[in-house]
Structures are given as structure tokens and as C-alpha cells.
mmCIF file with all atom_site columns, C-alpha atoms in Angstrom:
data_model
loop_
_atom_site.group_PDB
_atom_site.id
_atom_site.type_symbol
_atom_site.label_atom_id
_atom_site.label_alt_id
_atom_site.label_comp_id
_atom_site.label_asym_id
_atom_site.label_entity_id
_atom_site.label_seq_id
_atom_site.pdbx_PDB_ins_code
_atom_site.Cartn_x
_atom_site.Cartn_y
_atom_site.Cartn_z
_atom_site.occupancy
_atom_site.B_iso_or_equiv
_atom_site.pdbx_formal_charge
_atom_site.auth_seq_id
_atom_site.auth_comp_id
_atom_site.auth_asym_id
_atom_site.auth_atom_id
_atom_site.pdbx_PDB_model_num
ATOM 1   C CA . GLN C 1 1   ? 31.113 28.927 25.247 1.00 94.00 ? 1   GLN C CA 1
ATOM 2   C CA . VAL C 1 2   ? 32.689 25.645 26.726 1.00 97.00 ? 2   VAL C CA 1
ATOM 3   C CA . SER C 1 3   ? 32.703 22.419 25.252 1.00 97.00 ? 3   SER C CA 1
ATOM 4   C CA . VAL C 1 4   ? 32.649 18.989 26.962 1.00 97.00 ? 4   VAL C CA 1
ATOM 5   C CA . THR C 1 5   ? 36.331 18.564 26.373 1.00 97.00 ? 5   THR C CA 1
ATOM 6   C CA . GLY C 1 6   ? 37.144 21.849 28.591 1.00 96.00 ? 6   GLY C CA 1
ATOM 7   C CA . ASP C 1 7   ? 38.187 23.519 25.670 1.00 95.00 ? 7   ASP C CA 1
ATOM 8   C CA . LEU C 1 8   ? 37.057 27.722 25.898 1.00 94.00 ? 8   LEU C CA 1
ATOM 9   C CA . ALA C 1 9   ? 36.114 30.265 23.883 1.00 90.00 ? 9   ALA C CA 1
ATOM 10  C CA . ASN C 1 10  ? 35.283 33.554 25.847 1.00 80.00 ? 10  ASN C CA 1
ATOM 11  C CA . TRP C 1 11  ? 36.792 36.693 24.190 1.00 67.00 ? 11  TRP C CA 1
ATOM 12  C CA . HIS C 1 12  ? 34.665 36.859 20.993 1.00 56.00 ? 12  HIS C CA 1
ATOM 13  C CA . THR C 1 13  ? 31.005 35.999 20.094 1.00 57.00 ? 13  THR C CA 1
ATOM 14  C CA . GLY C 1 14  ? 31.278 36.697 16.102 1.00 59.00 ? 14  GLY C CA 1
ATOM 15  C CA . GLY C 1 15  ? 28.700 39.667 15.857 1.00 65.00 ? 15  GLY C CA 1
ATOM 16  C CA . ALA C 1 16  ? 28.982 42.329 14.216 1.00 67.00 ? 16  ALA C CA 1
ATOM 17  C CA . ASP C 1 17  ? 29.207 44.497 16.663 1.00 68.00 ? 17  ASP C CA 1
ATOM 18  C CA . ALA C 1 18  ? 31.235 42.813 18.824 1.00 63.00 ? 18  ALA C CA 1
ATOM 19  C CA . ILE C 1 19  ? 34.773 44.133 19.780 1.00 61.00 ? 19  ILE C CA 1
ATOM 20  C CA . PRO C 1 20  ? 37.290 41.052 19.847 1.00 60.00 ? 20  PRO C CA 1
ATOM 21  C CA . ALA C 1 21  ? 39.327 41.839 23.329 1.00 59.00 ? 21  ALA C CA 1
ATOM 22  C CA . VAL C 1 22  ? 41.371 38.993 24.123 1.00 56.00 ? 22  VAL C CA 1
ATOM 23  C CA . GLY C 1 23  ? 42.777 40.931 26.615 1.00 59.00 ? 23  GLY C CA 1
ATOM 24  C CA . GLY C 1 24  ? 45.282 38.054 29.072 1.00 62.00 ? 24  GLY C CA 1
ATOM 25  C CA . ALA C 1 25  ? 42.678 35.432 29.113 1.00 69.00 ? 25  ALA C CA 1
ATOM 26  C CA . MET C 1 26  ? 44.388 33.502 26.968 1.00 67.00 ? 26  MET C CA 1
ATOM 27  C CA . ASP C 1 27  ? 47.700 33.726 29.042 1.00 63.00 ? 27  ASP C CA 1
ATOM 28  C CA . LEU C 1 28  ? 45.476 33.058 32.212 1.00 69.00 ? 28  LEU C CA 1
ATOM 29  C CA . ALA C 1 29  ? 43.695 29.696 30.702 1.00 71.00 ? 29  ALA C CA 1
ATOM 30  C CA . ILE C 1 30  ? 46.523 28.475 29.040 1.00 72.00 ? 30  ILE C CA 1
ATOM 31  C CA . GLY C 1 31  ? 48.977 29.037 32.189 1.00 73.00 ? 31  GLY C CA 1
ATOM 32  C CA . ALA C 1 32  ? 46.985 27.904 35.382 1.00 77.00 ? 32  ALA C CA 1
ATOM 33  C CA . LYS C 1 33  ? 47.294 25.453 37.084 1.00 86.00 ? 33  LYS C CA 1
ATOM 34  C CA . LYS C 1 34  ? 43.354 24.776 37.345 1.00 92.00 ? 34  LYS C CA 1
ATOM 35  C CA . THR C 1 35  ? 40.898 27.237 35.678 1.00 92.00 ? 35  THR C CA 1
ATOM 36  C CA . PHE C 1 36  ? 37.209 27.391 36.570 1.00 94.00 ? 36  PHE C CA 1
ATOM 37  C CA . VAL C 1 37  ? 34.815 29.169 34.459 1.00 94.00 ? 37  VAL C CA 1
ATOM 38  C CA . MET C 1 38  ? 31.973 31.471 35.935 1.00 95.00 ? 38  MET C CA 1
ATOM 39  C CA . MET C 1 39  ? 29.023 32.309 33.591 1.00 95.00 ? 39  MET C CA 1
ATOM 40  C CA . GLU C 1 40  ? 25.627 32.327 32.705 1.00 96.00 ? 40  GLU C CA 1
ATOM 41  C CA . HIS C 1 41  ? 23.996 28.929 31.764 1.00 98.00 ? 41  HIS C CA 1
ATOM 42  C CA . LEU C 1 42  ? 22.113 30.053 28.926 1.00 97.00 ? 42  LEU C CA 1
ATOM 43  C CA . THR C 1 43  ? 22.521 32.685 26.044 1.00 93.00 ? 43  THR C CA 1
ATOM 44  C CA . LYS C 1 44  ? 19.804 35.544 26.175 1.00 93.00 ? 44  LYS C CA 1
ATOM 45  C CA . SER C 1 45  ? 18.175 33.870 23.669 1.00 95.00 ? 45  SER C CA 1
ATOM 46  C CA . GLY C 1 46  ? 18.032 30.419 25.631 1.00 96.00 ? 46  GLY C CA 1
ATOM 47  C CA . GLU C 1 47  ? 21.114 28.587 24.138 1.00 96.00 ? 47  GLU C CA 1
ATOM 48  C CA . SER C 1 48  ? 22.972 26.560 26.178 1.00 98.00 ? 48  SER C CA 1
ATOM 49  C CA . LYS C 1 49  ? 26.838 27.665 26.556 1.00 97.00 ? 49  LYS C CA 1
ATOM 50  C CA . LEU C 1 50  ? 27.776 24.302 27.198 1.00 98.00 ? 50  LEU C CA 1
ATOM 51  C CA . VAL C 1 51  ? 28.460 22.883 23.777 1.00 98.00 ? 51  VAL C CA 1
ATOM 52  C CA . LYS C 1 52  ? 30.047 19.848 22.033 1.00 97.00 ? 52  LYS C CA 1
ATOM 53  C CA . GLU C 1 53  ? 32.865 22.263 20.150 1.00 97.00 ? 53  GLU C CA 1
ATOM 54  C CA . CYS C 1 54  ? 33.404 25.549 20.398 1.00 95.00 ? 54  CYS C CA 1
ATOM 55  C CA . THR C 1 55  ? 32.047 27.909 17.322 1.00 91.00 ? 55  THR C CA 1
ATOM 56  C CA . TYR C 1 56  ? 33.440 31.095 18.592 1.00 87.00 ? 56  TYR C CA 1
ATOM 57  C CA . PRO C 1 57  ? 37.464 31.658 18.336 1.00 85.00 ? 57  PRO C CA 1
ATOM 58  C CA . LEU C 1 58  ? 39.409 29.484 21.278 1.00 88.00 ? 58  LEU C CA 1
ATOM 59  C CA . THR C 1 59  ? 40.839 31.225 24.123 1.00 88.00 ? 59  THR C CA 1
ATOM 60  C CA . ALA C 1 60  ? 42.344 28.017 25.054 1.00 90.00 ? 60  ALA C CA 1
ATOM 61  C CA . LEU C 1 61  ? 42.351 24.104 24.304 1.00 93.00 ? 61  LEU C CA 1
ATOM 62  C CA . ALA C 1 62  ? 41.150 21.858 27.373 1.00 94.00 ? 62  ALA C CA 1
ATOM 63  C CA . ALA C 1 63  ? 41.802 24.239 30.070 1.00 94.00 ? 63  ALA C CA 1
ATOM 64  C CA . VAL C 1 64  ? 38.510 24.207 31.668 1.00 96.00 ? 64  VAL C CA 1
ATOM 65  C CA . ASP C 1 65  ? 38.350 21.879 34.745 1.00 97.00 ? 65  ASP C CA 1
ATOM 66  C CA . CYS C 1 66  ? 35.082 23.152 36.457 1.00 98.00 ? 66  CYS C CA 1
ATOM 67  C CA . ILE C 1 67  ? 32.417 25.143 35.321 1.00 98.00 ? 67  ILE C CA 1
ATOM 68  C CA . TYR C 1 68  ? 30.105 27.253 37.475 1.00 98.00 ? 68  TYR C CA 1
ATOM 69  C CA . THR C 1 69  ? 26.911 28.336 36.095 1.00 98.00 ? 69  THR C CA 1
ATOM 70  C CA . ASP C 1 70  ? 23.282 29.875 37.787 1.00 98.00 ? 70  ASP C CA 1
ATOM 71  C CA . LEU C 1 71  ? 22.268 26.509 37.178 1.00 98.00 ? 71  LEU C CA 1
ATOM 72  C CA . ALA C 1 72  ? 24.969 24.117 38.275 1.00 98.00 ? 72  ALA C CA 1
ATOM 73  C CA . THR C 1 73  ? 28.457 23.257 38.940 1.00 98.00 ? 73  THR C CA 1
ATOM 74  C CA . ILE C 1 74  ? 29.743 20.987 36.562 1.00 98.00 ? 74  ILE C CA 1
ATOM 75  C CA . ALA C 1 75  ? 33.559 19.208 36.198 1.00 98.00 ? 75  ALA C CA 1
ATOM 76  C CA . VAL C 1 76  ? 35.313 18.468 33.120 1.00 98.00 ? 76  VAL C CA 1
ATOM 77  C CA . THR C 1 77  ? 36.912 15.165 33.166 1.00 96.00 ? 77  THR C CA 1
ATOM 78  C CA . PRO C 1 78  ? 38.609 12.590 30.765 1.00 95.00 ? 78  PRO C CA 1
ATOM 79  C CA . GLU C 1 79  ? 35.311 10.837 30.630 1.00 93.00 ? 79  GLU C CA 1
ATOM 80  C CA . GLY C 1 80  ? 33.465 14.221 29.546 1.00 95.00 ? 80  GLY C CA 1
ATOM 81  C CA . LEU C 1 81  ? 31.192 16.187 31.814 1.00 98.00 ? 81  LEU C CA 1
ATOM 82  C CA . VAL C 1 82  ? 29.923 15.461 35.334 1.00 98.00 ? 82  VAL C CA 1
ATOM 83  C CA . ALA C 1 83  ? 27.006 17.350 37.098 1.00 98.00 ? 83  ALA C CA 1
ATOM 84  C CA . ILE C 1 84  ? 28.368 17.907 41.171 1.00 97.00 ? 84  ILE C CA 1
ATOM 85  C CA . ASP C 1 85  ? 25.524 19.964 42.123 1.00 96.00 ? 85  ASP C CA 1
ATOM 86  C CA . TRP C 1 86  ? 22.364 22.064 40.686 1.00 97.00 ? 86  TRP C CA 1
ATOM 87  C CA . VAL C 1 87  ? 19.643 24.281 41.758 1.00 97.00 ? 87  VAL C CA 1
ATOM 88  C CA . ASP C 1 88  ? 16.667 22.713 44.013 1.00 96.00 ? 88  ASP C CA 1
ATOM 89  C CA . GLY C 1 89  ? 14.065 22.284 42.176 1.00 96.00 ? 89  GLY C CA 1
ATOM 90  C CA . MET C 1 90  ? 15.328 21.036 38.887 1.00 97.00 ? 90  MET C CA 1
ATOM 91  C CA . SER C 1 91  ? 16.277 17.583 38.093 1.00 96.00 ? 91  SER C CA 1
ATOM 92  C CA . PHE C 1 92  ? 18.879 16.103 36.606 1.00 97.00 ? 92  PHE C CA 1
ATOM 93  C CA . GLU C 1 93  ? 16.982 15.183 33.176 1.00 97.00 ? 93  GLU C CA 1
ATOM 94  C CA . GLU C 1 94  ? 15.984 19.009 33.277 1.00 98.00 ? 94  GLU C CA 1
ATOM 95  C CA . LEU C 1 95  ? 19.974 19.769 33.585 1.00 98.00 ? 95  LEU C CA 1
ATOM 96  C CA . GLN C 1 96  ? 20.977 17.867 30.853 1.00 96.00 ? 96  GLN C CA 1
ATOM 97  C CA . GLU C 1 97  ? 18.142 19.061 28.500 1.00 97.00 ? 97  GLU C CA 1
ATOM 98  C CA . LEU C 1 98  ? 18.791 22.795 29.240 1.00 97.00 ? 98  LEU C CA 1
ATOM 99  C CA . SER C 1 99  ? 22.660 22.188 28.243 1.00 98.00 ? 99  SER C CA 1
ATOM 100 C CA . GLY C 1 100 ? 22.036 19.985 25.311 1.00 97.00 ? 100 GLY C CA 1
ATOM 101 C CA . VAL C 1 101 ? 25.473 18.012 26.024 1.00 98.00 ? 101 VAL C CA 1
ATOM 102 C CA . PRO C 1 102 ? 25.697 14.623 27.208 1.00 96.00 ? 102 PRO C CA 1
ATOM 103 C CA . MET C 1 103 ? 26.933 14.645 31.151 1.00 97.00 ? 103 MET C CA 1
ATOM 104 C CA . ARG C 1 104 ? 26.278 12.097 34.116 1.00 96.00 ? 104 ARG C CA 1
ATOM 105 C CA . LYS C 1 105 ? 25.826 12.749 37.404 1.00 95.00 ? 105 LYS C CA 1
ATOM 106 C CA . LEU C 1 106 ? 28.518 12.441 40.383 1.00 89.00 ? 106 LEU C CA 1
ATOM 107 C CA . GLY C 1 107 ? 28.805 9.280  41.588 1.00 71.00 ? 107 GLY C CA 1
ATOM 108 C CA . LYS C 1 108 ? 26.718 7.439  38.444 1.00 55.00 ? 108 LYS C CA 1
#
């Protein structure tokens, strides 16, 4: 998950069968000058991985600068999420509905 403020939760889903394996993700996310996240936009059940607040254990607070998904490129700014680009054939309104969180278009 990535929150609208750039919080990152990437190491444990909270599932009973999930193995919590932090590894070096916390150090990398906090120590990096910029953090870019590459992920699928939706979960297997169709829920957005972009969230108002992370519900999984946090890896890093306000660490994400840009999110690259299979549907869009989204910048995390102090004013919120900004959709930079999205897949051909999808409208911004469709992207926003799938995402389930407020965002604006680049330049708008």
C-alpha cells in the first residue's frame, strides 16, 4: 500500500498465512534521497493499493516520491497525489474511480 501522503507499507499484508519479512526495505525507504514504488494498481480482489491511510504495518512514513503502476504514473506531492500519465483508453475519471483516493491531473 501507498497512502496519499507517501507512507509505504510493503512487507506484510496481515494475512494469517503471510510471512513477515522486513529485510532491508525500511532502511532503503528511509535512507534513499527519493523513493519510487513499482506495483500493481489493484489487489487480486480488485481493491486499490493506493489508500487514504495504510492499514498494513508501515515500512516508512512519507517516503514515497512517485508511484509506477500497471495503470498510471502518480507523483506524491505535499498537495496530494498527481496523476502524471495513465494507460491509453482509460480516462482520468476512470483512473480516479479505480484508485479510490483523491488525485488531480498534472497541470490541472
